[in-house]
Amino acid sequence: MAIAVQQIRLVAHSPLVLGVLRRLEVATILDRLIPPHPVHVLSCGRGVEALGLAILDGDHALYKVGSRLEERGLVSLLQPG
């Protein structure tokens, strides 16, 4: 069975860091302390995970976090489940 690769994205350490954050239950703890607002798309805990990944990726500007994670294909990793 042949597989065609459409695009290669460098994610380097991001899945490992996200795995550690999930094992430490950082998002769960923050979401218990700061309940999600119904209007917000992302909870505080998931937002902190996204910021952590963006900072370790070398992009510290807050307005670039979403686009940077989208470029790397990491937005789906931040979704619940």
PDB file of C-alpha atoms in Angstrom:
ATOM      1  CA  MET A   1       0.000   0.000   0.000  1.00  0.00           C
ATOM      2  CA  ALA A   2       1.508   3.317  -1.075  1.00  0.00           C
ATOM      3  CA  ILE A   3       0.977   6.538   0.844  1.00  0.00           C
ATOM      4  CA  ALA A   4       1.339   9.942  -0.768  1.00  0.00           C
ATOM      5  CA  VAL A   5       2.748  12.616   1.517  1.00  0.00           C
ATOM      6  CA  GLN A   6       1.010  15.920   0.858  1.00  0.00           C
ATOM      7  CA  GLN A   7       3.012  18.170   3.130  1.00  0.00           C
ATOM      8  CA  ILE A   8       5.740  17.821   5.726  1.00  0.00           C
ATOM      9  CA  ARG A   9       5.604  20.019   8.797  1.00  0.00           C
ATOM     10  CA  LEU A  10       8.373  20.323  11.358  1.00  0.00           C
ATOM     11  CA  VAL A  11       6.864  19.823  14.796  1.00  0.00           C
ATOM     12  CA  ALA A  12      10.070  18.739  16.547  1.00  0.00           C
ATOM     13  CA  HIS A  13       9.465  18.653  20.293  1.00  0.00           C
ATOM     14  CA  SER A  14       5.857  19.905  20.346  1.00  0.00           C
ATOM     15  CA  PRO A  15       4.068  16.525  20.749  1.00  0.00           C
ATOM     16  CA  LEU A  16       6.430  15.587  23.577  1.00  0.00           C
ATOM     17  CA  VAL A  17       5.889  18.887  25.399  1.00  0.00           C
ATOM     18  CA  LEU A  18       2.122  18.647  24.904  1.00  0.00           C
ATOM     19  CA  GLY A  19       2.201  15.086  26.248  1.00  0.00           C
ATOM     20  CA  VAL A  20       3.990  16.257  29.396  1.00  0.00           C
ATOM     21  CA  LEU A  21       1.520  19.119  29.867  1.00  0.00           C
ATOM     22  CA  ARG A  22      -1.376  16.674  29.501  1.00  0.00           C
ATOM     23  CA  ARG A  23       0.185  14.181  31.924  1.00  0.00           C
ATOM     24  CA  LEU A  24       0.607  16.975  34.480  1.00  0.00           C
ATOM     25  CA  GLU A  25      -3.039  17.915  33.820  1.00  0.00           C
ATOM     26  CA  VAL A  26      -2.176  21.605  33.493  1.00  0.00           C
ATOM     27  CA  ALA A  27      -5.267  22.419  31.405  1.00  0.00           C
ATOM     28  CA  THR A  28      -7.574  20.480  33.734  1.00  0.00           C
ATOM     29  CA  ILE A  29      -6.271  22.257  36.817  1.00  0.00           C
ATOM     30  CA  LEU A  30      -6.528  25.696  35.200  1.00  0.00           C
ATOM     31  CA  ASP A  31     -10.027  24.979  33.890  1.00  0.00           C
ATOM     32  CA  ARG A  32     -11.125  24.028  37.405  1.00  0.00           C
ATOM     33  CA  LEU A  33      -9.724  27.294  38.777  1.00  0.00           C
ATOM     34  CA  ILE A  34     -10.980  29.442  35.878  1.00  0.00           C
ATOM     35  CA  PRO A  35     -14.241  28.038  34.494  1.00  0.00           C
ATOM     36  CA  PRO A  36     -14.624  28.419  30.712  1.00  0.00           C
ATOM     37  CA  HIS A  37     -16.863  31.211  29.478  1.00  0.00           C
ATOM     38  CA  PRO A  38     -19.517  30.027  26.978  1.00  0.00           C
ATOM     39  CA  VAL A  39     -18.508  32.695  24.443  1.00  0.00           C
ATOM     40  CA  HIS A  40     -14.849  31.658  24.321  1.00  0.00           C
ATOM     41  CA  VAL A  41     -13.735  29.131  21.734  1.00  0.00           C
ATOM     42  CA  LEU A  42     -10.744  27.939  23.766  1.00  0.00           C
ATOM     43  CA  SER A  43     -10.595  27.303  27.505  1.00  0.00           C
ATOM     44  CA  CYS A  44      -7.894  28.924  29.640  1.00  0.00           C
ATOM     45  CA  GLY A  45      -6.133  25.602  30.113  1.00  0.00           C
ATOM     46  CA  ARG A  46      -5.953  24.886  26.382  1.00  0.00           C
ATOM     47  CA  GLY A  47      -4.828  28.472  25.817  1.00  0.00           C
ATOM     48  CA  VAL A  48      -1.928  27.994  28.222  1.00  0.00           C
ATOM     49  CA  GLU A  49      -0.980  24.787  26.390  1.00  0.00           C
ATOM     50  CA  ALA A  50      -1.024  26.687  23.090  1.00  0.00           C
ATOM     51  CA  LEU A  51       1.090  29.503  24.520  1.00  0.00           C
ATOM     52  CA  GLY A  52       3.588  27.044  25.956  1.00  0.00           C
ATOM     53  CA  LEU A  53       3.975  25.313  22.602  1.00  0.00           C
ATOM     54  CA  ALA A  54       4.349  28.644  20.792  1.00  0.00           C
ATOM     55  CA  ILE A  55       6.944  29.948  23.241  1.00  0.00           C
ATOM     56  CA  LEU A  56       9.020  26.778  22.997  1.00  0.00           C
ATOM     57  CA  ASP A  57       8.727  26.977  19.227  1.00  0.00           C
ATOM     58  CA  GLY A  58      10.493  30.340  19.369  1.00  0.00           C
ATOM     59  CA  ASP A  59       7.555  32.618  18.603  1.00  0.00           C
ATOM     60  CA  HIS A  60       6.787  34.868  21.554  1.00  0.00           C
ATOM     61  CA  ALA A  61       4.342  37.303  19.940  1.00  0.00           C
ATOM     62  CA  LEU A  62       0.825  36.572  21.192  1.00  0.00           C
ATOM     63  CA  TYR A  63      -0.866  37.622  17.966  1.00  0.00           C
ATOM     64  CA  LYS A  64       1.144  34.996  16.041  1.00  0.00           C
ATOM     65  CA  VAL A  65       0.339  32.007  18.264  1.00  0.00           C
ATOM     66  CA  GLY A  66      -2.719  30.796  16.334  1.00  0.00           C
ATOM     67  CA  SER A  67      -1.176  31.129  12.903  1.00  0.00           C
ATOM     68  CA  ARG A  68       2.094  29.552  14.043  1.00  0.00           C
ATOM     69  CA  LEU A  69       0.339  26.511  15.491  1.00  0.00           C
ATOM     70  CA  GLU A  70      -1.871  26.275  12.402  1.00  0.00           C
ATOM     71  CA  GLU A  71       1.221  26.244  10.163  1.00  0.00           C
ATOM     72  CA  ARG A  72       2.617  23.332  12.136  1.00  0.00           C
ATOM     73  CA  GLY A  73      -0.674  21.432  12.133  1.00  0.00           C
ATOM     74  CA  LEU A  74      -0.895  21.481  15.923  1.00  0.00           C
ATOM     75  CA  VAL A  75      -4.306  23.086  16.378  1.00  0.00           C
ATOM     76  CA  SER A  76      -6.014  19.687  16.162  1.00  0.00           C
ATOM     77  CA  LEU A  77      -3.850  18.425  19.044  1.00  0.00           C
ATOM     78  CA  LEU A  78      -5.246  21.152  21.289  1.00  0.00           C
ATOM     79  CA  GLN A  79      -8.871  20.147  20.694  1.00  0.00           C
ATOM     80  CA  PRO A  80     -10.611  18.141  23.441  1.00  0.00           C
ATOM     81  CA  GLY A  81     -10.479  14.385  22.958  1.00  0.00           C
TER      82      GLY A  81
END
